Tab-separated table of C-alpha atoms and ligand atoms in Angstrom:
chain	number	residue	atom	x	y	z
A	1	MET	CA	-70.869	-134.295	-228.329
A	2	ARG	CA	-71.820	-134.464	-224.583
A	3	SER	CA	-70.879	-137.449	-222.615
A	4	VAL	CA	-72.602	-139.197	-219.670
A	5	TYR	CA	-71.334	-141.579	-217.058
A	6	ILE	CA	-73.807	-143.579	-214.999
A	7	LYS	CA	-72.810	-145.342	-211.780
A	8	THR	CA	-75.158	-147.981	-210.531
A	9	TYR	CA	-75.797	-149.162	-206.954
A	10	GLY	CA	-78.043	-152.071	-205.896
A	11	CYS	CA	-79.865	-154.788	-207.729
A	12	GLN	CA	-80.160	-155.958	-211.307
A	13	MET	CA	-83.318	-153.933	-211.843
A	14	ASN	CA	-81.135	-150.830	-211.351
A	15	GLU	CA	-78.486	-152.168	-213.670
A	16	ARG	CA	-81.113	-152.588	-216.256
A	17	ASP	CA	-82.633	-149.100	-215.734
A	18	SER	CA	-79.181	-147.556	-216.043
A	19	GLU	CA	-78.562	-149.378	-219.310
A	20	ALA	CA	-81.955	-148.212	-220.729
A	21	VAL	CA	-81.238	-144.581	-219.667
A	22	ALA	CA	-77.743	-144.800	-221.198
A	23	ALA	CA	-79.172	-146.091	-224.535
A	24	GLN	CA	-81.907	-143.403	-224.503
A	25	LEU	CA	-79.234	-140.772	-223.998
A	26	VAL	CA	-77.006	-142.193	-226.724
A	27	ALA	CA	-80.064	-141.998	-229.051
A	28	ASP	CA	-80.285	-138.353	-227.992
A	29	GLY	CA	-76.676	-137.743	-229.162
A	30	TYR	CA	-74.676	-138.364	-226.035
A	31	SER	CA	-71.658	-140.560	-225.805
A	32	ILE	CA	-70.871	-142.868	-222.964
A	33	ALA	CA	-67.926	-141.459	-220.988
A	34	PRO	CA	-65.262	-144.120	-220.003
A	35	SER	CA	-64.996	-142.563	-216.482
A	36	GLU	CA	-66.637	-140.043	-214.201
A	37	LEU	CA	-63.522	-137.883	-214.575
A	38	VAL	CA	-64.127	-136.968	-218.188
A	39	ALA	CA	-67.931	-136.939	-218.261
A	40	ASP	CA	-70.188	-133.900	-218.814
A	41	VAL	CA	-72.940	-135.599	-216.919
A	42	VAL	CA	-72.561	-137.960	-214.051
A	43	LEU	CA	-75.696	-139.792	-212.820
A	44	LEU	CA	-75.790	-142.063	-209.683
A	45	ASN	CA	-78.529	-144.687	-209.947
A	46	THR	CA	-79.284	-145.302	-206.314
A	47	CYS	CA	-80.494	-148.077	-203.978
A	48	SER	CA	-82.504	-147.591	-200.788
A	49	VAL	CA	-82.936	-151.153	-199.566
A	50	ARG	CA	-80.337	-150.831	-196.865
A	51	ASP	CA	-78.972	-147.664	-195.287
A	52	ASN	CA	-75.375	-148.334	-196.278
A	53	ALA	CA	-76.347	-148.312	-199.971
A	54	GLU	CA	-77.733	-144.824	-199.439
A	55	GLN	CA	-74.756	-143.547	-197.539
A	56	LYS	CA	-72.449	-144.819	-200.183
A	57	ALA	CA	-74.202	-142.914	-202.944
A	58	ILE	CA	-74.389	-139.704	-200.906
A	59	GLY	CA	-70.689	-139.960	-200.068
A	60	LYS	CA	-69.961	-140.484	-203.717
A	61	MET	CA	-71.996	-137.462	-204.741
A	62	GLN	CA	-70.200	-135.251	-202.221
A	63	ASN	CA	-66.885	-136.478	-203.503
A	64	LEU	CA	-67.874	-135.920	-207.138
A	65	ALA	CA	-69.073	-132.377	-206.232
A	66	ALA	CA	-65.934	-131.530	-204.315
A	67	GLU	CA	-63.249	-133.182	-206.371
A	68	VAL	CA	-64.396	-133.739	-209.986
A	69	ARG	CA	-66.290	-130.487	-210.305
A	70	LYS	CA	-63.267	-128.587	-209.381
A	71	ALA	CA	-61.624	-129.425	-212.666
A	72	ARG	CA	-64.952	-129.515	-214.597
A	73	PRO	CA	-67.087	-126.647	-213.364
A	74	ASN	CA	-69.851	-127.354	-215.833
A	75	LEU	CA	-70.310	-130.933	-214.812
A	76	VAL	CA	-74.017	-131.868	-214.347
A	77	LEU	CA	-74.637	-134.095	-211.280
A	78	GLY	CA	-77.791	-136.198	-210.763
A	79	PHE	CA	-79.390	-138.863	-208.737
A	80	MET	CA	-81.696	-141.366	-210.246
A	81	GLY	CA	-83.480	-144.516	-208.863
A	82	CYS	CA	-84.799	-145.512	-205.513
A	83	MET	CA	-83.185	-142.966	-203.258
A	84	ALA	CA	-84.011	-140.216	-205.736
A	85	GLN	CA	-87.604	-141.367	-205.470
A	86	SER	CA	-87.824	-141.711	-201.726
A	87	ARG	CA	-85.983	-138.470	-200.870
A	88	GLY	CA	-86.942	-136.361	-203.891
A	89	LYS	CA	-86.497	-132.613	-203.461
A	90	GLU	CA	-84.913	-133.165	-200.017
A	91	LEU	CA	-81.770	-134.250	-201.838
A	92	LEU	CA	-81.553	-130.862	-203.596
A	93	ASP	CA	-82.095	-129.189	-200.244
A	94	ASP	CA	-79.426	-131.258	-198.488
A	95	LEU	CA	-76.822	-131.311	-201.286
A	96	PRO	CA	-76.647	-127.907	-202.970
A	97	GLN	CA	-74.316	-129.214	-205.611
A	98	VAL	CA	-76.884	-131.643	-207.147
A	99	ASP	CA	-78.617	-130.504	-210.375
A	100	LEU	CA	-81.020	-133.293	-211.046
A	101	VAL	CA	-83.172	-135.861	-209.140
A	102	VAL	CA	-84.971	-138.397	-211.418
A	103	GLY	CA	-87.579	-140.687	-209.717
A	104	THR	CA	-88.300	-144.319	-210.647
A	105	GLN	CA	-91.129	-143.490	-212.978
A	106	LYS	CA	-89.193	-140.774	-214.797
A	107	PHE	CA	-86.148	-142.546	-216.111
A	108	HIS	CA	-87.266	-142.134	-219.696
A	109	ARG	CA	-87.410	-138.298	-219.230
A	110	THR	CA	-83.830	-137.975	-218.136
A	111	GLY	CA	-82.825	-136.628	-221.620
A	112	GLU	CA	-85.503	-133.940	-221.472
A	113	TYR	CA	-84.448	-132.806	-218.030
A	114	LEU	CA	-80.803	-132.580	-219.190
A	115	ASN	CA	-81.845	-130.596	-222.211
A	116	ASP	CA	-83.603	-128.139	-219.807
A	117	ILE	CA	-80.569	-127.796	-217.677
A	118	PHE	CA	-78.155	-127.346	-220.628
A	119	SER	CA	-80.389	-124.875	-222.375
A	120	GLY	CA	-80.815	-122.869	-219.180
A	121	LYS	CA	-84.588	-123.352	-219.286
A	122	ARG	CA	-84.651	-124.969	-215.777
A	123	SER	CA	-82.142	-125.595	-213.029
A	124	ARG	CA	-82.054	-127.927	-210.060
A	125	ILE	CA	-84.747	-130.272	-211.136
A	126	ALA	CA	-86.462	-133.000	-209.032
A	127	GLU	CA	-89.141	-134.959	-210.711
A	128	VAL	CA	-90.519	-137.903	-208.749
A	129	ALA	CA	-94.270	-137.986	-209.677
A	130	GLU	CA	-96.025	-141.189	-210.657
A	131	GLU	CA	-96.499	-141.655	-214.429
A	132	SER	CA	-98.862	-144.175	-215.906
A	133	GLY	CA	-97.299	-146.288	-218.574
A	134	SER	CA	-93.756	-145.844	-217.230
A	135	GLU	CA	-93.415	-149.658	-216.733
A	136	ALA	CA	-93.161	-149.975	-220.426
A	137	THR	CA	-90.376	-147.383	-220.951
A	138	ILE	CA	-87.414	-149.530	-219.956
A	139	LYS	CA	-86.856	-151.232	-223.272
A	140	GLU	CA	-83.818	-149.660	-225.002
A	141	HIS	CA	-80.606	-151.672	-224.905
A	142	LEU	CA	-77.085	-150.417	-225.582
A	143	SER	CA	-75.730	-151.584	-228.938
A	144	ASP	CA	-72.950	-154.048	-229.357
A	145	ALA	CA	-70.406	-151.293	-229.460
A	146	ALA	CA	-70.793	-151.035	-225.676
A	147	GLY	CA	-69.781	-154.684	-225.300
A	148	PRO	CA	-70.923	-158.159	-226.365
A	149	SER	CA	-74.627	-158.710	-225.862
A	150	PHE	CA	-75.377	-162.395	-225.782
A	151	SER	CA	-77.023	-162.070	-222.388
A	152	ALA	CA	-79.651	-159.372	-221.678
A	153	PHE	CA	-81.845	-158.206	-218.838
A	154	VAL	CA	-85.455	-157.486	-219.668
A	155	SER	CA	-87.685	-155.560	-217.299
A	156	ILE	CA	-91.142	-157.124	-217.290
A	157	MET	CA	-92.840	-155.163	-214.507
A	158	GLN	CA	-92.408	-152.348	-212.009
A	159	GLY	CA	-93.319	-152.037	-208.373
A	160	CYS	CA	-94.496	-154.355	-205.616
A	161	ASN	CA	-97.706	-154.640	-203.665
A	162	GLN	CA	-96.474	-157.107	-201.093
A	163	TYR	CA	-95.420	-154.562	-198.510
A	164	CYS	CA	-93.166	-156.765	-196.417
A	165	THR	CA	-92.821	-154.832	-193.211
A	166	PHE	CA	-89.063	-154.351	-193.523
A	167	CYS	CA	-88.927	-153.279	-197.195
A	168	ILE	CA	-88.860	-149.858	-198.713
A	169	VAL	CA	-89.332	-151.022	-202.293
A	170	PRO	CA	-93.148	-150.642	-202.552
A	171	TYR	CA	-92.623	-146.938	-201.650
A	172	THR	CA	-89.699	-146.448	-204.041
A	173	ARG	CA	-90.929	-148.477	-206.914
A	174	GLY	CA	-94.641	-147.931	-206.602
A	175	ALA	CA	-97.528	-150.231	-207.204
A	176	GLU	CA	-97.210	-153.379	-209.390
A	177	ARG	CA	-97.577	-152.578	-213.049
A	178	SER	CA	-96.844	-155.040	-215.847
A	179	ARG	CA	-95.925	-154.733	-219.387
A	180	SER	CA	-97.907	-156.757	-221.994
A	181	ILE	CA	-96.668	-160.181	-223.105
A	182	ASP	CA	-96.525	-158.905	-226.708
A	183	ASP	CA	-94.365	-155.838	-225.732
A	184	ILE	CA	-91.921	-158.047	-223.875
A	185	VAL	CA	-91.816	-160.713	-226.608
A	186	ASP	CA	-91.056	-158.013	-229.158
A	187	GLU	CA	-88.139	-156.804	-227.056
A	188	CYS	CA	-86.810	-160.331	-226.685
A	189	ARG	CA	-87.138	-160.969	-230.395
A	190	THR	CA	-85.227	-157.830	-231.198
A	191	LEU	CA	-82.543	-158.935	-228.793
A	192	ALA	CA	-82.400	-162.477	-230.259
A	193	GLY	CA	-81.952	-160.836	-233.707
A	194	ARG	CA	-78.884	-159.043	-232.275
A	195	GLY	CA	-77.364	-162.361	-231.126
A	196	VAL	CA	-78.630	-162.429	-227.555
A	197	LYS	CA	-78.890	-166.019	-226.268
A	198	GLU	CA	-79.822	-165.615	-222.725
A	199	ILE	CA	-82.596	-163.487	-221.316
A	200	THR	CA	-83.041	-162.697	-217.677
A	201	LEU	CA	-86.530	-161.386	-216.811
A	202	LEU	CA	-86.546	-158.747	-214.121
A	203	GLY	CA	-89.076	-157.556	-211.583
A	204	GLN	CA	-89.427	-157.064	-207.876
A	205	ILE	CA	-91.947	-159.772	-207.615
A	206	VAL	CA	-92.014	-161.549	-211.003
A	207	THR	CA	-94.443	-164.296	-209.768
A	208	SER	CA	-97.161	-161.483	-209.573
A	209	TYR	CA	-96.464	-160.538	-213.183
A	210	GLY	CA	-99.700	-159.613	-215.019
A	211	LYS	CA	-101.891	-160.469	-212.008
A	212	ARG	CA	-104.320	-157.545	-212.674
A	213	GLU	CA	-103.727	-157.106	-216.413
A	214	ILE	CA	-103.670	-160.738	-217.566
A	215	GLY	CA	-105.913	-163.550	-216.561
A	216	VAL	CA	-105.022	-167.205	-215.703
A	217	LYS	CA	-105.294	-169.406	-218.807
A	218	SER	CA	-105.568	-173.197	-218.661
A	219	GLY	CA	-104.172	-173.191	-215.126
A	220	HIS	CA	-101.124	-171.117	-216.268
A	221	SER	CA	-100.398	-167.849	-214.300
A	222	PRO	CA	-99.565	-164.829	-216.472
A	223	PHE	CA	-95.938	-165.227	-215.574
A	224	VAL	CA	-95.879	-168.813	-216.832
A	225	GLN	CA	-97.675	-167.658	-219.956
A	226	LEU	CA	-94.936	-165.117	-220.489
A	227	LEU	CA	-92.212	-167.867	-220.043
A	228	ASP	CA	-93.981	-169.957	-222.666
A	229	ALA	CA	-94.159	-167.057	-225.114
A	230	ILE	CA	-90.470	-166.245	-224.780
A	231	HIS	CA	-89.537	-169.887	-224.971
A	232	ASP	CA	-90.922	-169.861	-228.459
A	233	ILE	CA	-88.522	-167.284	-229.756
A	234	ASP	CA	-85.817	-168.709	-231.990
A	235	GLY	CA	-82.293	-167.864	-230.983
A	236	ILE	CA	-83.057	-167.511	-227.302
A	237	GLN	CA	-81.433	-170.494	-225.592
A	238	ARG	CA	-81.594	-169.685	-221.920
A	239	ILE	CA	-84.233	-168.010	-219.848
A	240	ARG	CA	-83.699	-166.910	-216.227
A	241	PHE	CA	-85.756	-164.650	-213.965
A	242	THR	CA	-85.430	-162.783	-210.726
A	243	SER	CA	-86.985	-162.462	-208.186
A	244	PRO	CA	-89.892	-164.641	-207.608
A	245	HIS	CA	-91.869	-164.580	-204.399
A	246	PRO	CA	-92.480	-167.988	-202.621
A	247	LYS	CA	-96.122	-167.095	-202.311
A	248	GLY	CA	-96.483	-167.081	-206.046
A	249	TYR	CA	-94.444	-170.139	-206.758
A	250	GLY	CA	-97.240	-172.263	-207.904
A	251	ASP	CA	-97.205	-175.800	-209.317
A	252	ASP	CA	-97.603	-174.340	-212.799
A	253	LEU	CA	-94.154	-172.593	-212.422
A	254	ALA	CA	-92.484	-175.662	-210.911
A	255	GLU	CA	-93.910	-177.731	-213.815
A	256	ALA	CA	-92.579	-175.109	-216.313
A	257	TYR	CA	-89.134	-176.240	-215.513
A	258	ALA	CA	-89.952	-179.709	-216.813
A	259	ARG	CA	-91.827	-178.501	-219.845
A	260	LEU	CA	-89.499	-175.657	-220.997
A	261	PRO	CA	-85.981	-176.855	-221.754
A	262	LYS	CA	-84.653	-173.330	-222.208
A	263	LEU	CA	-85.776	-172.401	-218.630
A	264	CYS	CA	-82.529	-172.649	-216.654
A	265	ALA	CA	-82.436	-175.066	-213.725
A	266	SER	CA	-81.895	-172.378	-211.241
A	267	ALA	CA	-84.022	-170.386	-208.795
A	268	HIS	CA	-83.339	-167.475	-206.559
A	269	ILE	CA	-86.186	-167.488	-204.046
A	270	PRO	CA	-85.919	-165.075	-201.167
A	271	VAL	CA	-86.930	-166.744	-197.818
A	272	GLN	CA	-85.775	-163.955	-195.356
A	273	THR	CA	-86.155	-166.122	-192.221
A	274	GLY	CA	-86.820	-169.684	-191.097
A	275	SER	CA	-89.136	-168.574	-188.192
A	276	ASN	CA	-92.819	-168.792	-188.836
A	277	ARG	CA	-93.380	-166.175	-186.152
A	278	LEU	CA	-91.122	-163.705	-187.949
A	279	LEU	CA	-92.415	-164.582	-191.376
A	280	LYS	CA	-95.820	-163.419	-190.115
A	281	LEU	CA	-94.439	-160.225	-188.705
A	282	MET	CA	-92.529	-159.689	-191.974
A	283	HIS	CA	-95.863	-160.025	-193.877
A	284	ARG	CA	-94.276	-162.547	-196.184
A	285	GLY	CA	-97.384	-164.681	-196.810
A	286	TYR	CA	-95.941	-168.175	-196.415
A	287	THR	CA	-94.640	-170.611	-193.767
A	288	ARG	CA	-91.249	-172.338	-193.673
A	289	GLU	CA	-93.054	-175.540	-194.430
A	290	ARG	CA	-94.605	-174.035	-197.636
A	291	PHE	CA	-91.227	-172.688	-198.612
A	292	LEU	CA	-89.487	-176.060	-198.066
A	293	SER	CA	-92.195	-177.856	-200.006
A	294	ILE	CA	-91.595	-175.507	-202.976
A	295	ILE	CA	-87.878	-176.371	-203.045
A	296	GLN	CA	-88.693	-180.076	-202.685
A	297	LYS	CA	-91.073	-179.829	-205.596
A	298	LEU	CA	-88.504	-178.002	-207.714
A	299	ARG	CA	-85.873	-180.644	-206.954
A	300	GLU	CA	-88.303	-183.379	-207.967
A	301	VAL	CA	-88.773	-181.715	-211.283
A	302	LYS	CA	-85.083	-180.810	-211.715
A	303	PRO	CA	-82.771	-182.629	-209.352
A	304	ASP	CA	-79.792	-180.523	-210.215
A	305	ILE	CA	-81.544	-177.172	-209.792
A	306	GLY	CA	-79.411	-174.500	-208.217
A	307	VAL	CA	-81.368	-172.833	-205.333
A	308	THR	CA	-80.263	-169.534	-203.828
A	309	THR	CA	-81.980	-167.135	-201.420
A	310	ASP	CA	-81.980	-163.949	-199.426
A	311	ILE	CA	-81.911	-163.935	-195.683
A	312	ILE	CA	-82.244	-161.127	-193.165
A	313	VAL	CA	-80.729	-161.431	-189.686
A	314	GLY	CA	-81.661	-159.158	-186.819
A	315	PHE	CA	-85.235	-158.361	-187.783
A	316	PRO	CA	-86.870	-156.563	-184.798
A	317	GLY	CA	-87.598	-159.040	-182.012
A	318	GLU	CA	-85.621	-161.884	-183.520
A	319	SER	CA	-84.869	-164.237	-180.642
A	320	GLU	CA	-82.160	-166.816	-180.389
A	321	MET	CA	-84.932	-169.392	-181.135
A	322	ASP	CA	-85.999	-167.514	-184.207
A	323	PHE	CA	-82.470	-167.425	-185.386
A	324	GLU	CA	-82.072	-171.194	-184.707
A	325	GLU	CA	-85.099	-171.745	-186.946
A	326	THR	CA	-83.297	-169.821	-189.727
A	327	LEU	CA	-80.222	-172.005	-189.140
A	328	SER	CA	-82.170	-175.176	-189.344
A	329	LEU	CA	-84.060	-173.973	-192.499
A	330	VAL	CA	-80.751	-173.383	-194.187
A	331	ARG	CA	-79.641	-176.912	-193.311
A	332	GLU	CA	-82.879	-178.443	-194.545
A	333	ALA	CA	-83.042	-176.345	-197.731
A	334	GLN	CA	-79.384	-177.012	-198.682
A	335	PHE	CA	-79.095	-173.717	-200.560
A	336	ASP	CA	-76.316	-173.497	-203.158
A	337	ASN	CA	-75.669	-169.900	-201.940
A	338	ALA	CA	-77.426	-167.176	-199.975
A	339	PHE	CA	-77.194	-163.477	-199.647
A	340	ILE	CA	-77.415	-162.501	-196.053
A	341	PHE	CA	-78.280	-159.066	-194.859
A	342	LYS	CA	-78.295	-157.348	-191.491
A	343	TYR	CA	-81.726	-155.808	-190.915
A	344	SER	CA	-81.593	-152.087	-191.685
A	345	GLN	CA	-84.363	-149.705	-190.451
A	346	ARG	CA	-85.979	-147.998	-193.466
A	347	ARG	CA	-88.014	-144.924	-193.044
A	348	ASP	CA	-91.872	-145.180	-193.127
A	349	THR	CA	-91.733	-149.017	-193.095
A	350	PRO	CA	-93.672	-150.739	-190.264
A	351	ALA	CA	-90.733	-152.786	-189.025
A	352	ALA	CA	-88.771	-149.598	-188.352
A	353	ALA	CA	-91.264	-148.728	-185.584
A	354	MET	CA	-91.411	-152.259	-184.130
A	355	SER	CA	-90.119	-152.860	-180.621
A	356	GLY	CA	-87.173	-155.140	-180.159
A	357	GLN	CA	-84.751	-153.497	-182.425
A	358	LEU	CA	-81.527	-155.407	-182.106
A	359	ALA	CA	-77.965	-154.241	-181.365
A	360	GLU	CA	-75.483	-154.155	-184.246
A	361	GLU	CA	-73.327	-156.724	-182.429
A	362	VAL	CA	-76.152	-159.233	-182.311
A	363	LYS	CA	-76.799	-158.829	-186.046
A	364	GLU	CA	-73.127	-159.095	-186.800
A	365	LYS	CA	-72.774	-162.240	-184.760
A	366	ARG	CA	-75.734	-163.886	-186.427
A	367	LEU	CA	-74.549	-162.869	-189.802
A	368	ASP	CA	-71.139	-164.514	-189.262
A	369	GLN	CA	-72.773	-167.641	-187.801
A	370	LEU	CA	-75.158	-168.009	-190.780
A	371	LEU	CA	-72.433	-167.219	-193.261
A	372	GLN	CA	-70.354	-170.098	-191.955
A	373	GLU	CA	-73.257	-172.476	-192.378
A	374	ILE	CA	-73.901	-171.197	-195.974
A	375	ASN	CA	-70.237	-171.534	-196.799
A	376	ARG	CA	-70.100	-175.060	-195.295
A	377	ILE	CA	-73.105	-176.261	-197.286
A	378	GLY	CA	-72.059	-174.384	-200.416
A	379	ALA	CA	-68.544	-176.056	-200.352
A	380	ILE	CA	-70.154	-179.537	-200.269
A	381	LYS	CA	-72.619	-178.626	-203.069
A	382	TYR	CA	-69.843	-177.247	-205.280
A	383	GLU	CA	-67.490	-180.201	-204.650
A	384	ARG	CA	-70.099	-182.515	-206.065
A	385	PHE	CA	-69.463	-180.968	-209.494
A	386	ILE	CA	-65.852	-182.120	-209.645
A	387	GLY	CA	-65.509	-184.723	-212.465
A	388	LYS	CA	-68.782	-183.623	-213.984
A	389	GLN	CA	-69.425	-182.224	-217.430
A	390	VAL	CA	-71.468	-179.003	-217.514
A	391	ARG	CA	-72.701	-176.767	-220.282
A	392	ILE	CA	-71.850	-173.152	-219.769
A	393	LEU	CA	-72.578	-169.951	-221.598
A	394	VAL	CA	-69.164	-168.225	-221.883
A	395	GLU	CA	-69.313	-164.586	-220.616
A	396	GLY	CA	-65.835	-163.289	-221.162
A	397	PRO	CA	-62.554	-162.927	-219.376
A	398	SER	CA	-62.486	-163.808	-215.690
A	399	ARG	CA	-62.332	-160.739	-213.413
A	400	ARG	CA	-59.631	-162.208	-211.208
A	401	ASN	CA	-57.439	-163.577	-214.019
A	402	PRO	CA	-58.241	-161.942	-217.342
A	403	ALA	CA	-56.155	-164.648	-219.120
A	404	ARG	CA	-58.942	-167.102	-218.341
A	405	LEU	CA	-62.551	-167.104	-219.425
A	406	THR	CA	-65.611	-167.303	-217.262
A	407	GLY	CA	-69.144	-168.658	-217.881
A	408	ARG	CA	-72.191	-169.799	-216.071
A	409	THR	CA	-73.794	-173.253	-215.785
A	410	GLU	CA	-77.533	-173.609	-216.218
A	411	CYS	CA	-77.835	-173.748	-212.362
A	412	ASN	CA	-76.028	-170.292	-212.243
A	413	LYS	CA	-72.624	-171.392	-210.984
A	414	ILE	CA	-69.567	-169.526	-212.227
A	415	VAL	CA	-66.990	-171.667	-214.124
A	416	VAL	CA	-63.511	-170.388	-214.798
A	417	PHE	CA	-61.440	-172.154	-217.426
A	418	GLU	CA	-58.699	-171.649	-220.013
A	419	GLY	CA	-60.280	-170.926	-223.373
A	420	ALA	CA	-59.901	-168.747	-226.472
A	421	PRO	CA	-61.729	-165.377	-226.670
A	422	ARG	CA	-63.585	-166.679	-229.745
A	423	HIS	CA	-65.710	-168.880	-227.401
A	424	VAL	CA	-67.222	-165.773	-225.696
A	425	GLY	CA	-70.975	-165.846	-226.240
A	426	GLU	CA	-71.021	-169.545	-227.017
A	427	LEU	CA	-72.528	-172.466	-225.094
A	428	MET	CA	-69.793	-174.972	-224.545
A	429	ASP	CA	-69.242	-178.094	-222.406
A	430	VAL	CA	-66.460	-178.150	-219.869
A	431	LYS	CA	-65.431	-180.700	-217.349
A	432	ILE	CA	-65.073	-179.506	-213.744
A	433	THR	CA	-61.735	-180.235	-212.282
A	434	ARG	CA	-61.804	-178.278	-209.031
A	435	ALA	CA	-64.181	-176.316	-206.796
A	436	GLY	CA	-63.224	-173.091	-205.036
A	437	SER	CA	-65.271	-170.672	-202.980
A	438	PHE	CA	-68.616	-170.490	-204.901
A	439	THR	CA	-66.576	-170.936	-208.147
A	440	LEU	CA	-65.938	-174.021	-210.249
A	441	TYR	CA	-62.805	-174.540	-212.359
A	442	GLY	CA	-63.071	-176.411	-215.578
A	443	ASP	CA	-61.159	-177.600	-218.529
A	444	PRO	CA	-62.643	-177.842	-221.972
A	445	ALA	CA	-59.550	-179.616	-223.417
A	446	ILE	CA	-59.825	-182.771	-221.424
A	447	LEU	CA	-63.408	-183.444	-222.483
A	448	GLY	CA	-63.907	-187.038	-223.486
A	449	VAL	CA	-60.418	-188.075	-222.369
A	450	ASP	CA	-61.447	-190.054	-219.297
B	501	LIG	N1	-88.406	-158.327	-204.373
B	501	LIG	C1	-86.992	-158.122	-204.290
B	501	LIG	C2	-86.503	-157.559	-202.967
B	501	LIG	C3	-85.609	-156.533	-203.210
B	501	LIG	S1	-84.668	-156.257	-201.821
B	501	LIG	C4	-86.370	-159.465	-204.438
B	501	LIG	O1	-87.040	-160.421	-203.997
B	501	LIG	O2	-85.240	-159.529	-204.987
B	501	LIG	C5	-83.493	-157.602	-201.875
B	501	LIG	C6	-83.258	-158.214	-200.593
B	501	LIG	O3	-82.786	-157.177	-199.696
B	501	LIG	C7	-84.496	-158.791	-199.923
B	501	LIG	O4	-84.830	-160.063	-200.437
B	501	LIG	C8	-84.126	-158.748	-198.503
B	501	LIG	O5	-83.457	-159.871	-198.103
B	501	LIG	C9	-83.115	-157.571	-198.433
B	501	LIG	N2	-83.755	-156.453	-197.752
B	501	LIG	C10	-84.883	-155.780	-198.027
B	501	LIG	N3	-85.128	-154.819	-197.146
B	501	LIG	C11	-84.184	-154.900	-196.201
B	501	LIG	C12	-83.902	-154.275	-194.941
B	501	LIG	N4	-84.745	-153.291	-194.468
B	501	LIG	N5	-82.794	-154.581	-194.207
B	501	LIG	C13	-82.023	-155.647	-194.656
B	501	LIG	N6	-82.253	-156.311	-195.802
B	501	LIG	C14	-83.273	-156.029	-196.509
B	502	LIG	FE1	-89.801	-155.864	-200.911
B	502	LIG	FE2	-91.276	-157.934	-200.095
B	502	LIG	FE3	-91.819	-156.699	-202.433
B	502	LIG	S1	-89.090	-157.835	-200.044
B	502	LIG	S2	-89.843	-155.879	-203.059
B	502	LIG	S3	-92.008	-155.808	-200.394
B	502	LIG	S4	-92.000	-158.839	-201.961
């Protein structure tokens, strides 16, 4: 039996794609190798969103080719995902040791390509063409044997049509294409039948789900219709999604939080900058005022909602004043946490050619300054949980201290506590005793004692 090892870079979409490819290959008779050192096939599922993600994957591939292949000359090496898509055959030319390049619309054909390679029919394959219907091919999940599956990602759409000027995703993931509600509900039902309690819906811009394929019904966007349909599935207890776009965050979605108890009180809404001038140059399609009003509305509906965001520092032409606007937005929005990125020039994107590209030191300094602010606000928000009782879905042993368990609150905060392994996969109430850096510590034992 041949074995495969997939290493994933980047976002949850990539994690999900890797899982689906792994499950497809298992169905084809492969086993999942415990490490790259013993695999017959190693695939790197790549990210292109920032340059360092690409460099990491290329470095890894060179290392695999030089080191691991020495001991295993028949090892098959491949790239999949966003960098595979954007660089295509160029990767075969630049890296003579690479056997396979699988684009983002060809994941489901990985098994075929590997067959061709192993049978000697073809060698050095790069397949990156568009394929209609590919949005509905990411649906296989690994069985329980690969680990507990009480929480699952479900891909609902592919691609993005927003073309933010800094972003490479529309080029690597293609145009927006959505699966049908029935198809997604079927997948979620199957997962629920296997004991899955929490579903995270995935897409680059989920608020645009079904825009072309499905109409608005009684004031509900297709995405909200999908949430309603999944909410009806027995066994599913928590629903999350990532990422929405502020532009599509309509009242129907805000109101869904009040109407649908399974919809977790948490929202990751990328804002990118607090400067209206830059929002326009980024082609984001909203203003800071509109963004803040969305958050305000969400907090009216769900006062305890956890709100996180993505921010880019050092977009071309970002002045001190623009950056101050981002700082002030962060203070006004009171994010629970934020991912901050230094702007990275991406090939063929409009921002890469804009004047006013900033020096690395300026980006670095702004990143540090913003990080301090995010940490300061986060610490206050996390401390507010001390003494409170929260319901968590227990995920498994804590990474830092495997003797403890970790779980997540509805508002997506990590809670570490002492508990028995039998609680894994269960919803349980814990009392928060302490707050650390973006982590809460709890104790189920003292519940009801005070
Ligand atoms: N639609 C996806 C975006 C994927 S990229 C989503 O909303 O999750 C994830 C984040 O990476 C973006 O929100 C942005 O903050 C950041 N990013 C994208 N392109 C970037 C670039 N060229 N340089 C730095 N950060 C970038
Ligand atoms: Fe990228 Fe903007 Fe779409 S950040 S994924 S182009 S919404």
